[in-house]
XYZ file of C-alpha atoms in Angstrom:
629
model
C 98.620 128.444 104.422
C 96.412 127.951 107.485
C 94.255 124.835 107.768
C 90.842 125.179 109.348
C 90.734 121.620 110.678
C 93.405 119.058 111.685
C 92.107 116.549 109.105
C 91.763 118.978 106.206
C 93.219 117.544 103.029
C 96.696 118.713 102.028
C 96.738 121.696 99.689
C 99.101 122.251 96.769
C 100.774 125.026 98.802
C 101.402 122.626 101.705
C 102.894 120.018 99.372
C 105.187 122.685 97.914
C 106.153 123.833 101.415
C 106.911 120.259 102.497
C 109.126 119.670 99.494
C 110.999 122.891 100.225
C 111.609 121.704 103.787
C 112.948 118.345 102.613
C 115.234 120.133 100.150
C 116.383 122.749 102.671
C 117.323 120.060 105.189
C 119.419 118.057 102.704
C 116.999 115.146 102.524
C 116.814 115.267 98.726
C 119.416 114.509 96.111
C 119.048 114.639 92.314
C 118.109 110.942 92.387
C 115.651 111.082 95.309
C 112.025 110.376 94.483
C 108.906 110.662 96.615
C 107.321 107.216 96.802
C 104.575 108.749 98.944
C 103.828 112.110 100.472
C 100.753 112.449 102.650
C 99.220 114.220 105.613
C 100.536 112.900 108.920
C 97.199 112.841 110.660
C 97.147 113.921 114.313
C 96.199 111.213 116.783
C 92.546 110.519 117.481
C 92.668 111.982 121.035
C 94.335 115.135 119.698
C 91.685 115.643 117.009
C 88.823 114.993 119.426
C 90.296 117.506 121.894
C 90.809 120.190 119.222
C 88.397 123.124 119.188
C 87.642 125.375 116.183
C 89.917 128.385 116.148
C 92.787 126.595 117.880
C 96.090 126.390 115.993
C 96.743 123.327 113.844
C 100.207 121.821 113.413
C 100.248 120.529 109.834
C 102.699 117.650 109.460
C 103.612 115.737 106.326
C 105.197 112.296 106.043
C 107.184 111.269 102.978
C 108.776 107.995 101.952
C 111.942 108.881 100.055
C 113.641 106.501 97.617
C 117.054 107.062 96.066
C 116.549 105.453 92.666
C 120.331 105.288 92.109
C 121.254 103.433 95.300
C 117.967 101.959 96.571
C 118.342 103.744 99.922
C 115.007 104.432 101.645
C 114.071 107.006 104.268
C 110.866 107.884 106.073
C 110.705 111.534 107.110
C 108.169 113.803 108.823
C 108.187 117.590 108.610
C 105.931 120.290 110.023
C 104.980 122.857 107.405
C 103.491 124.943 110.230
C 106.700 125.167 112.273
C 109.089 124.729 109.354
C 110.933 121.906 111.119
C 111.971 118.315 110.508
C 110.425 116.095 113.181
C 111.692 112.654 112.215
C 114.050 110.914 109.807
C 114.342 107.115 109.829
C 116.504 105.026 107.517
C 114.780 101.803 106.435
C 116.236 98.435 105.463
C 114.269 97.175 102.423
C 115.261 93.558 103.132
C 113.595 93.727 106.557
C 111.128 96.612 106.351
C 109.964 96.142 102.744
C 110.279 98.366 99.691
C 108.452 101.629 98.964
C 105.519 101.493 96.538
C 106.320 101.329 92.844
C 106.879 104.657 91.103
C 105.230 105.629 87.830
C 108.677 106.274 86.324
C 109.722 102.736 87.250
C 106.749 101.251 85.418
C 107.711 103.289 82.372
C 111.407 102.382 82.561
C 110.692 98.650 82.353
C 109.850 98.870 78.647
C 113.344 100.092 77.791
C 115.052 97.703 80.216
C 113.518 94.472 78.921
C 113.648 95.482 75.255
C 117.355 96.150 75.705
C 117.983 92.642 77.052
C 119.300 90.233 74.428
C 117.989 87.082 76.120
C 114.481 88.536 76.475
C 114.462 89.648 72.838
C 115.566 86.176 71.741
C 112.765 84.589 73.811
C 110.183 86.848 72.184
C 111.571 86.152 68.710
C 111.323 82.396 69.351
C 107.587 82.987 69.620
C 107.477 84.470 66.142
C 107.336 88.126 67.224
C 109.869 90.487 65.690
C 108.241 93.941 65.853
C 109.222 94.966 69.370
C 107.421 98.295 69.040
C 104.165 96.341 69.311
C 105.242 94.335 72.374
C 103.751 95.594 75.634
C 105.827 94.561 78.670
C 103.597 94.554 81.757
C 105.575 95.291 84.974
C 104.119 93.670 88.078
C 105.002 93.676 91.767
C 107.480 90.962 92.663
C 106.380 89.745 96.099
C 108.769 87.822 98.334
C 109.436 84.120 97.754
C 112.843 83.543 99.392
C 114.408 83.342 95.928
C 118.195 83.363 96.217
C 119.737 86.762 95.555
C 116.472 88.726 95.727
C 116.500 89.876 99.356
C 116.887 93.652 99.526
C 116.724 94.070 95.743
C 114.107 96.375 94.264
C 112.370 94.178 91.691
C 109.501 93.902 89.248
C 108.446 90.801 87.334
C 107.422 91.343 83.745
C 104.917 89.420 81.664
C 104.365 90.598 78.109
C 101.608 91.058 75.549
C 101.611 92.024 71.888
C 99.322 94.262 69.861
C 98.563 93.720 66.196
C 98.753 97.491 65.666
C 99.014 100.500 68.021
C 95.252 100.771 68.708
C 94.761 97.023 69.235
C 94.190 96.044 72.891
C 97.122 93.834 73.790
C 95.313 91.868 76.538
C 93.932 89.599 73.794
C 97.450 88.466 72.876
C 99.506 87.327 75.901
C 103.056 86.188 75.182
C 102.939 83.365 77.676
C 105.597 81.034 79.038
C 108.249 83.711 79.575
C 108.790 86.209 82.400
C 111.613 88.656 83.099
C 112.765 89.610 86.593
C 113.966 93.234 86.535
C 116.220 94.966 89.071
C 115.016 98.572 89.114
C 118.164 99.974 90.739
C 120.594 98.132 88.455
C 118.165 98.733 85.569
C 118.634 95.302 84.078
C 117.019 91.889 83.692
C 118.524 89.710 86.426
C 116.668 86.507 85.572
C 114.683 85.245 82.611
C 112.307 82.321 83.027
C 111.630 80.869 79.578
C 109.467 77.943 80.572
C 107.348 76.954 77.590
C 106.592 77.908 73.997
C 102.873 78.592 74.083
C 100.768 79.893 71.199
C 99.907 83.589 71.215
C 96.105 83.929 70.867
C 95.220 85.737 67.641
C 91.591 86.835 67.949
C 91.247 90.510 68.834
C 89.094 91.858 71.641
C 88.670 95.537 70.862
C 85.555 96.516 72.792
C 85.857 100.104 71.487
C 85.934 99.130 67.793
C 82.524 99.181 66.028
C 83.817 96.579 63.588
C 84.151 94.198 66.550
C 81.168 95.246 68.672
C 78.649 95.846 65.907
C 76.413 98.936 65.663
C 75.176 100.457 68.940
C 71.641 99.736 70.111
C 68.960 102.213 69.133
C 66.271 100.950 71.540
C 67.560 102.466 74.787
C 65.764 105.743 75.349
C 67.089 108.638 77.380
C 66.875 108.319 81.168
C 67.366 111.596 82.997
C 67.744 112.130 86.731
C 66.855 115.618 87.880
C 66.495 117.432 91.194
C 64.632 120.623 90.276
C 65.148 122.094 93.751
C 68.814 121.112 93.897
C 70.610 118.536 96.009
C 69.700 117.929 99.666
C 73.310 117.878 100.867
C 75.505 120.788 101.894
C 79.267 121.045 101.406
C 81.536 123.344 103.410
C 85.138 122.739 102.394
C 85.714 119.068 103.205
C 82.655 118.789 105.462
C 79.420 117.271 104.126
C 76.018 117.267 105.841
C 72.944 115.401 104.611
C 69.746 114.326 106.371
C 71.318 114.118 109.823
C 74.616 112.680 108.535
C 77.866 114.611 108.866
C 81.408 113.677 107.873
C 84.641 115.034 106.446
C 86.003 113.923 103.071
C 89.636 112.819 103.025
C 91.782 111.535 100.186
C 94.996 109.626 100.741
C 97.517 108.613 98.044
C 97.516 105.044 99.380
C 93.975 104.404 100.619
C 92.124 106.776 98.309
C 88.802 108.005 99.688
C 88.586 108.356 103.481
C 85.540 109.307 105.546
C 86.459 111.155 108.745
C 84.299 111.702 111.828
C 81.117 110.130 110.474
C 78.132 110.947 112.690
C 74.345 110.783 112.499
C 71.983 113.118 114.368
C 75.042 114.580 116.121
C 75.992 111.145 117.480
C 79.460 109.857 116.504
C 79.574 106.547 114.672
C 82.924 106.003 112.915
C 85.972 108.185 113.540
C 87.737 107.071 110.335
C 86.634 104.706 107.571
C 88.826 103.598 104.674
C 89.802 100.683 102.475
C 93.244 100.278 103.982
C 94.462 97.465 101.713
C 93.449 95.077 98.983
C 95.201 92.011 97.646
C 94.659 90.136 94.382
C 96.151 86.624 94.666
C 96.169 84.442 91.537
C 95.747 80.675 91.504
C 98.069 79.587 88.651
C 101.060 77.719 90.180
C 103.084 77.573 86.936
C 106.755 78.673 86.918
C 105.881 81.918 85.138
C 102.858 82.890 87.299
C 103.199 81.464 90.822
C 104.238 84.909 92.098
C 101.166 86.819 90.856
C 99.842 88.543 93.982
C 99.192 92.260 94.025
C 98.593 94.653 96.934
C 96.870 97.434 95.045
C 97.012 99.921 97.946
C 100.406 99.169 99.493
C 102.305 98.421 96.266
C 100.488 100.518 93.651
C 98.819 103.307 95.721
C 95.073 103.296 95.026
C 94.694 107.036 95.515
C 97.412 107.817 92.996
C 95.534 105.736 90.399
C 92.288 107.720 90.784
C 90.381 108.682 87.631
C 89.006 112.076 86.695
C 85.284 111.332 86.619
C 83.009 112.249 83.722
C 79.515 113.646 84.252
C 76.815 111.403 82.786
C 79.144 108.390 82.562
C 80.746 107.804 85.955
C 78.167 109.827 87.907
C 74.550 110.558 87.062
C 72.297 113.180 88.596
C 72.906 116.360 90.595
C 76.645 115.963 91.155
C 79.190 117.667 93.395
C 82.825 116.876 92.648
C 85.864 117.120 94.890
C 89.238 117.521 93.205
C 92.210 115.689 94.730
C 95.687 117.146 95.157
C 98.516 114.630 95.511
C 102.292 114.736 95.197
C 104.054 113.238 92.189
C 107.368 111.400 92.236
C 109.266 114.693 92.279
C 107.306 115.895 95.307
C 105.378 118.468 93.296
C 101.581 118.823 93.591
C 99.368 117.410 90.865
C 95.619 117.806 90.719
C 93.115 115.108 89.769
C 90.022 116.949 88.621
C 86.673 115.471 89.672
C 88.336 112.697 91.679
C 85.470 112.198 94.154
C 81.778 112.172 93.257
C 79.020 113.128 95.713
C 75.353 112.690 94.822
C 71.976 111.366 95.972
C 70.163 108.336 94.613
C 66.591 107.127 94.919
C 66.762 103.572 96.273
C 63.253 102.248 95.946
C 60.853 101.727 98.804
C 62.005 102.713 102.301
C 58.938 101.366 104.089
C 55.373 100.501 103.122
C 52.183 99.094 104.648
C 48.541 98.743 103.642
C 46.684 98.003 106.867
C 43.876 95.429 106.969
C 42.032 97.057 109.859
C 42.421 100.821 109.462
C 42.731 100.715 105.646
C 45.633 103.138 105.975
C 48.101 102.845 103.091
C 51.488 104.542 103.436
C 54.674 104.323 101.349
C 57.969 106.190 101.717
C 60.885 106.252 99.311
C 64.417 105.361 100.397
C 67.256 107.635 99.416
C 70.982 107.313 99.862
C 73.981 109.620 99.688
C 76.764 108.251 97.498
C 80.445 109.157 97.985
C 82.658 107.434 95.430
C 85.794 107.375 93.329
C 87.297 105.104 90.661
C 90.874 103.841 90.390
C 92.489 102.040 87.474
C 95.222 99.600 88.478
C 96.671 98.041 85.334
C 93.997 95.942 83.663
C 91.349 96.343 86.389
C 89.144 99.305 87.292
C 87.703 99.574 90.792
C 84.885 101.821 91.973
C 84.735 102.421 95.726
C 81.283 103.510 96.867
C 80.241 104.528 100.371
C 76.456 104.722 100.818
C 74.668 106.497 103.656
C 70.932 105.778 103.985
C 68.041 107.667 105.565
C 67.529 104.851 108.094
C 71.098 105.062 109.426
C 72.566 102.210 107.365
C 76.144 102.491 106.099
C 77.286 100.405 103.144
C 80.541 99.935 101.291
C 80.395 98.537 97.773
C 83.327 97.848 95.474
C 82.596 97.587 91.772
C 85.222 95.689 89.786
C 85.371 96.009 86.012
C 87.995 96.487 83.302
C 89.831 93.655 81.536
C 90.684 90.303 83.099
C 94.372 89.405 83.157
C 94.963 86.893 80.396
C 97.133 83.909 79.576
C 97.550 81.375 76.831
C 94.955 78.689 77.502
C 96.064 75.058 77.753
C 93.322 72.483 77.240
C 92.148 71.045 80.542
C 93.703 73.775 82.677
C 92.662 73.560 86.343
C 93.479 77.190 87.037
C 91.994 79.268 84.196
C 88.863 79.728 82.088
C 89.027 79.760 78.298
C 87.297 83.058 77.444
C 88.131 83.235 73.713
C 89.841 80.786 71.339
C 93.149 79.876 72.984
C 92.836 82.731 75.484
C 92.773 81.999 79.205
C 91.850 84.049 82.266
C 93.492 82.670 85.448
C 91.375 82.251 88.576
C 91.994 84.854 91.291
C 90.544 86.677 94.269
C 89.926 90.335 95.091
C 90.169 90.762 98.863
C 89.705 94.134 100.549
C 90.368 95.263 104.105
C 88.037 97.927 105.472
C 89.516 99.732 108.452
C 86.711 101.074 110.650
C 87.970 103.156 113.573
C 84.795 102.924 115.631
C 83.371 105.632 117.853
C 79.806 104.513 118.393
C 78.356 107.127 120.767
C 81.859 107.483 122.222
C 85.245 105.755 122.231
C 84.404 102.837 124.536
C 83.030 100.122 122.251
C 82.730 96.324 122.255
C 81.992 93.557 119.734
C 79.735 90.508 120.074
C 79.563 87.641 117.597
C 75.935 86.733 116.933
C 74.983 83.295 115.560
C 71.563 81.778 115.025
C 71.011 78.518 116.907
C 68.505 75.778 116.154
C 66.714 74.396 119.197
C 66.121 70.633 119.271
C 62.724 69.192 120.106
C 62.315 68.897 123.837
C 60.202 69.875 126.784
C 60.593 73.570 126.018
C 60.192 73.034 122.258
C 57.671 70.199 121.836
C 56.760 71.081 118.227
C 60.315 71.735 117.025
C 59.700 75.210 115.645
C 62.027 77.130 117.980
C 65.259 78.831 117.080
C 67.195 81.559 118.867
C 70.464 83.477 118.756
C 73.675 83.281 120.759
C 75.933 86.225 121.567
C 79.629 85.798 122.328
C 81.584 88.824 123.558
C 85.001 89.187 121.942
C 87.163 90.270 124.856
C 90.741 90.296 123.524
C 92.548 90.918 120.251
C 93.425 87.254 119.788
C 89.765 86.304 120.192
C 88.786 89.109 117.809
C 90.201 87.326 114.727
C 87.064 85.668 113.331
C 85.702 83.979 110.212
C 82.289 84.578 108.709
C 79.816 81.692 108.687
C 76.670 82.096 106.612
C 75.371 78.710 107.785
C 74.626 80.296 111.174
C 73.847 83.783 109.847
C 76.894 85.179 111.627
C 77.038 88.938 112.137
C 79.077 91.106 114.494
C 77.388 93.594 116.808
C 79.386 96.693 117.697
C 78.017 98.385 120.800
C 78.720 101.020 123.403
C 78.243 99.335 126.792
C 78.000 102.746 128.499
C 75.136 104.115 126.352
C 71.649 102.630 126.262
C 68.468 103.217 124.317
C 65.083 103.822 125.976
C 64.690 100.072 126.557
C 67.930 99.879 128.510
C 69.793 98.051 125.714
C 73.351 99.096 124.776
C 73.224 101.143 121.584
C 74.696 99.196 118.695
C 75.252 98.666 114.990
C 75.557 95.279 113.299
C 78.266 94.508 110.745
C 76.764 92.210 108.127
C 79.414 90.373 106.093
C 78.766 88.794 102.722
C 80.676 85.735 103.952
C 82.533 84.953 100.720
C 85.773 82.923 100.902
C 88.755 84.461 102.653
C 92.280 83.882 101.292
C 92.382 80.490 99.572
C 96.160 80.092 99.249
C 97.795 77.500 101.478
C 98.614 78.613 105.021
C 102.318 78.025 104.353
C 102.382 80.173 101.207
C 104.209 83.462 100.787
C 100.972 85.348 100.198
C 99.388 83.943 103.383
C 102.428 85.202 105.266
C 102.271 88.653 103.652
C 98.460 89.035 103.570
C 97.565 87.370 106.852
C 94.785 89.930 107.270
C 92.933 88.218 104.411
C 92.822 84.849 106.211
C 90.078 86.146 108.550
C 86.923 88.133 107.867
C 87.149 90.103 111.107
C 89.889 91.491 113.294
C 89.341 93.769 116.278
C 92.261 95.730 117.712
C 92.766 98.365 120.397
C 93.259 101.773 118.788
C 96.891 102.662 118.144
C 97.727 105.652 115.947
C 100.639 103.751 114.372
C 98.479 100.775 113.306
C 97.141 102.004 109.981
C 97.686 99.213 107.467
C 96.582 95.567 107.806
C 99.611 94.181 105.936
C 102.105 96.619 107.465
C 103.553 99.984 106.520
C 105.764 98.884 103.629
C 104.070 96.029 101.795
C 106.122 95.909 98.610
C 108.463 92.871 98.785
C 107.980 92.633 102.539
C 108.880 89.143 103.798
C 105.628 88.901 105.779
C 104.259 88.853 109.297
C 103.603 92.602 109.455
C 100.342 94.382 110.111
C 97.497 92.659 111.917
C 99.491 89.644 113.148
C 101.809 92.078 114.924
C 98.963 94.293 116.107
C 97.236 91.456 117.960
C 100.388 89.851 119.343
C 100.007 91.591 122.715
C 96.387 90.358 122.945
C 95.116 93.640 124.385
C 91.609 93.973 125.776
C 88.939 95.070 123.286
C 85.961 94.973 125.652
C 84.665 98.487 126.210
C 87.843 99.998 124.773
C 88.746 102.386 121.949
C 88.680 99.797 119.140
C 89.310 99.463 115.434
C 87.277 96.929 113.454
C 88.962 95.472 110.353
C 86.706 93.644 107.910
C 87.954 91.482 105.043
C 85.510 91.149 102.157
C 85.729 90.453 98.464
C 85.136 88.056 95.625
C 86.630 84.864 94.257
C 86.702 85.254 90.503
C 86.361 82.309 88.180
C 86.183 84.372 84.981
C 83.253 83.800 82.633
C 83.196 83.943 78.859
C 80.890 86.951 79.344
C 83.715 88.778 81.168
C 85.536 89.181 77.848
C 86.637 91.510 76.241
C 85.604 93.937 78.967
C 84.060 92.802 82.209
C 80.582 93.851 83.378
C 80.757 95.209 86.919
C 81.094 92.610 89.674
C 80.128 93.795 93.166
C 81.139 92.995 96.713
C 80.887 94.804 100.030
C 79.313 94.892 103.481
C 76.827 96.885 105.519
C 76.549 98.391 108.983
C 72.950 98.594 110.200
C 71.640 100.253 113.361
C 70.411 97.718 115.898
C 69.063 99.442 118.973
C 71.020 102.597 118.162
C 67.749 104.509 117.739
C 64.633 104.276 119.923
C 62.375 103.526 116.947
C 62.337 103.672 113.139
C 64.294 106.917 112.536
C 62.558 107.591 109.200
C 58.974 108.169 110.353
C 59.403 111.831 109.473
C 60.318 111.169 105.826
C 57.560 112.835 103.795
C 55.430 110.948 101.313
C 56.480 111.335 97.693
C 54.277 113.115 95.210
C 53.595 112.322 91.584
C 54.721 115.800 90.545
C 57.784 114.580 88.695
C 56.466 111.204 87.540
C 54.988 110.429 84.154
C-alpha cells in the first residue's frame, strides 16, 4: 500500500485501511456514517519539495455523522503511520451540516408517507395511490426559521407518476412542502399553501409512443485514429503534445487537474470546480428556499456517472475508474468515471499569401478530460480542454430535466413549457478554483479594459482606442466583476519571468461575463454564496482555503469561504496566489427544454499572452487527405 506520488488518488486498500483506523480508535459507532472520506492532500510547498523515491505520508480526512444523535466530527488519520492526527467536534448550528447522505435521501420517502398531515394534503389534491408519489428531498438552506438552527433538515417537494415507468417531473404536486428532520425522522413542518392543479400531460422522452419513430436520415459518423491516440498515461499522469498533468478525483469536487504544465513550464498547480450553486427565483411560500450547492451539499464526485463508449465519449478513448468511499466507509468503484480523448477542432491557423502565393493550413486539436454527474433532475458534464496552442478551457454542459412546478397564468418567475406545467427561472453558478503557478509561485493579476480615446490633438480623426491595465494588489481589491462593455479580461503574470521581448510571461483569463448572483444582497443565498456575487476573487495561497463557500456548506448560516479568506486583505502582488472565477448561466427555460433539455454550455478560457516567444504551433505538421473521403 505504497503510493508513488503525494497526490496519487486514494486506492480501495487505503480507504479500507482508513476505516480500520477510525474503528480501532473508537471513532465509529453502529450509527456513525461517513459523510465524506477523501485524501488529505499535502501542502503545496511539501508537494513541490518532494522528490521521486522519497517516502509519502498518506493521510485521509473523514467527516463523521452520527445519524442517531446528529453529532459531527472531522478526523484525520495517516494510513502510512497508522495514527490518528486530528479529531475535531463540530457544532452544526455554527459550522454547518455535513453533506446529505444517500441513505437520508432514501429515508425521506418513508418519513413523509408515514406523516398523516402530509398524506391528507396529497389526498386533497385528488391523489390516493401513494406508491406512485415521488417525494423529492432537497437541501434546506438557512433562513433563520425559528426552531431550525442546529437541526439536520431536508425540504421535500413531491411529484406523481401515472405508472411506474412514467417520468414524474411532468406532474408536480405543487403548493405543498414538507420540512423533514433527518435525526428525529419526522415531518416537523408542513406548508400547505395552495391547491394547484397537477399537470396531466406526460413527458416521457424515452417512450416511442411520445417521441415518434427515430430518424432514419442520420448516417454513421465514425472517429478513428488508426495509429492510436497521441497521449500517454502512466498511472494518474497524462502527457500530450507538451502538456503534462496528474488526474485527481475528489468526492466533493469531482475531477481535479494537478500540476498542469506545458513544455516543462508549470502553469496551474491545482484546477477544480470547487463549488456550484443553483439559486431559484420563485419567492412563493413553498419555493423561496430553493438554492442548491451541488458540490458542498450533494458531493459532485459521488454523483459521477459510469460513462458509455459511443454515447458519452466518442473516438479513441481512455477511461479512468474512480474509487470513493460510501456512507459506511467502504470503497466503491465507479467504472469509466473519467474520459480522456483527443478531438479535431477545426482550423488551427491558415493563410494564403498574396505575394508569395504560399498557402498553408494546420488543424487544431485538443485533449479532452471530462466526467458527468447527475444531481437530481440535472446532468452536468465537466470538460477540461487543452489545446495545441497552449489554451486551457473549462466547459460545463448542463442537460437533464428542468425542475417543474404547476404553472399559474401570468407568472413572473416561471416559463410554461407544457400545458399547465411551469419551469421556474434559476441560475447555475460555478466557482473554478485555479491555484496558479505560472512559471513559478510568484504571480500577479492585472485587470485589462479597452478604452475609447476621444477626438483630440493626439487623435484628430477619432479612430484611436487603447487598453488600460490595473494591477490588483490586495485581496480586497481582487474581488472583481466582469464587464463585457469594456472587454474586461484578467491577465495572470509572473513578474520575475520575461519572454524574449522583456515582457512578463502571462496568460489571460477570458470570462463569458454572464450575470453573477441575482438574488438581493440581503438574501440568505447571497450570505451563503457570497463567492457568486463576483466573477473574480484573488487570494494568497493557504492550504486550508479550499472551498469558496466554506468547508461545511449544508445549512451553514453564511459568511464562510471567500469573504473570510479576503478579510485580512493580504498582498496578492507577486505572491503565491489562487484565482477563483465565477461563471455560469441564467436559465429562463424554453419550451424546447422540455421534456429533456438540449445541452446548454458555459465556461471560460485561459489563453497564453506573451507566455511563449512566438506562435507555439509552427511545428504542427500539415494534414494529409489520407483519411478523408
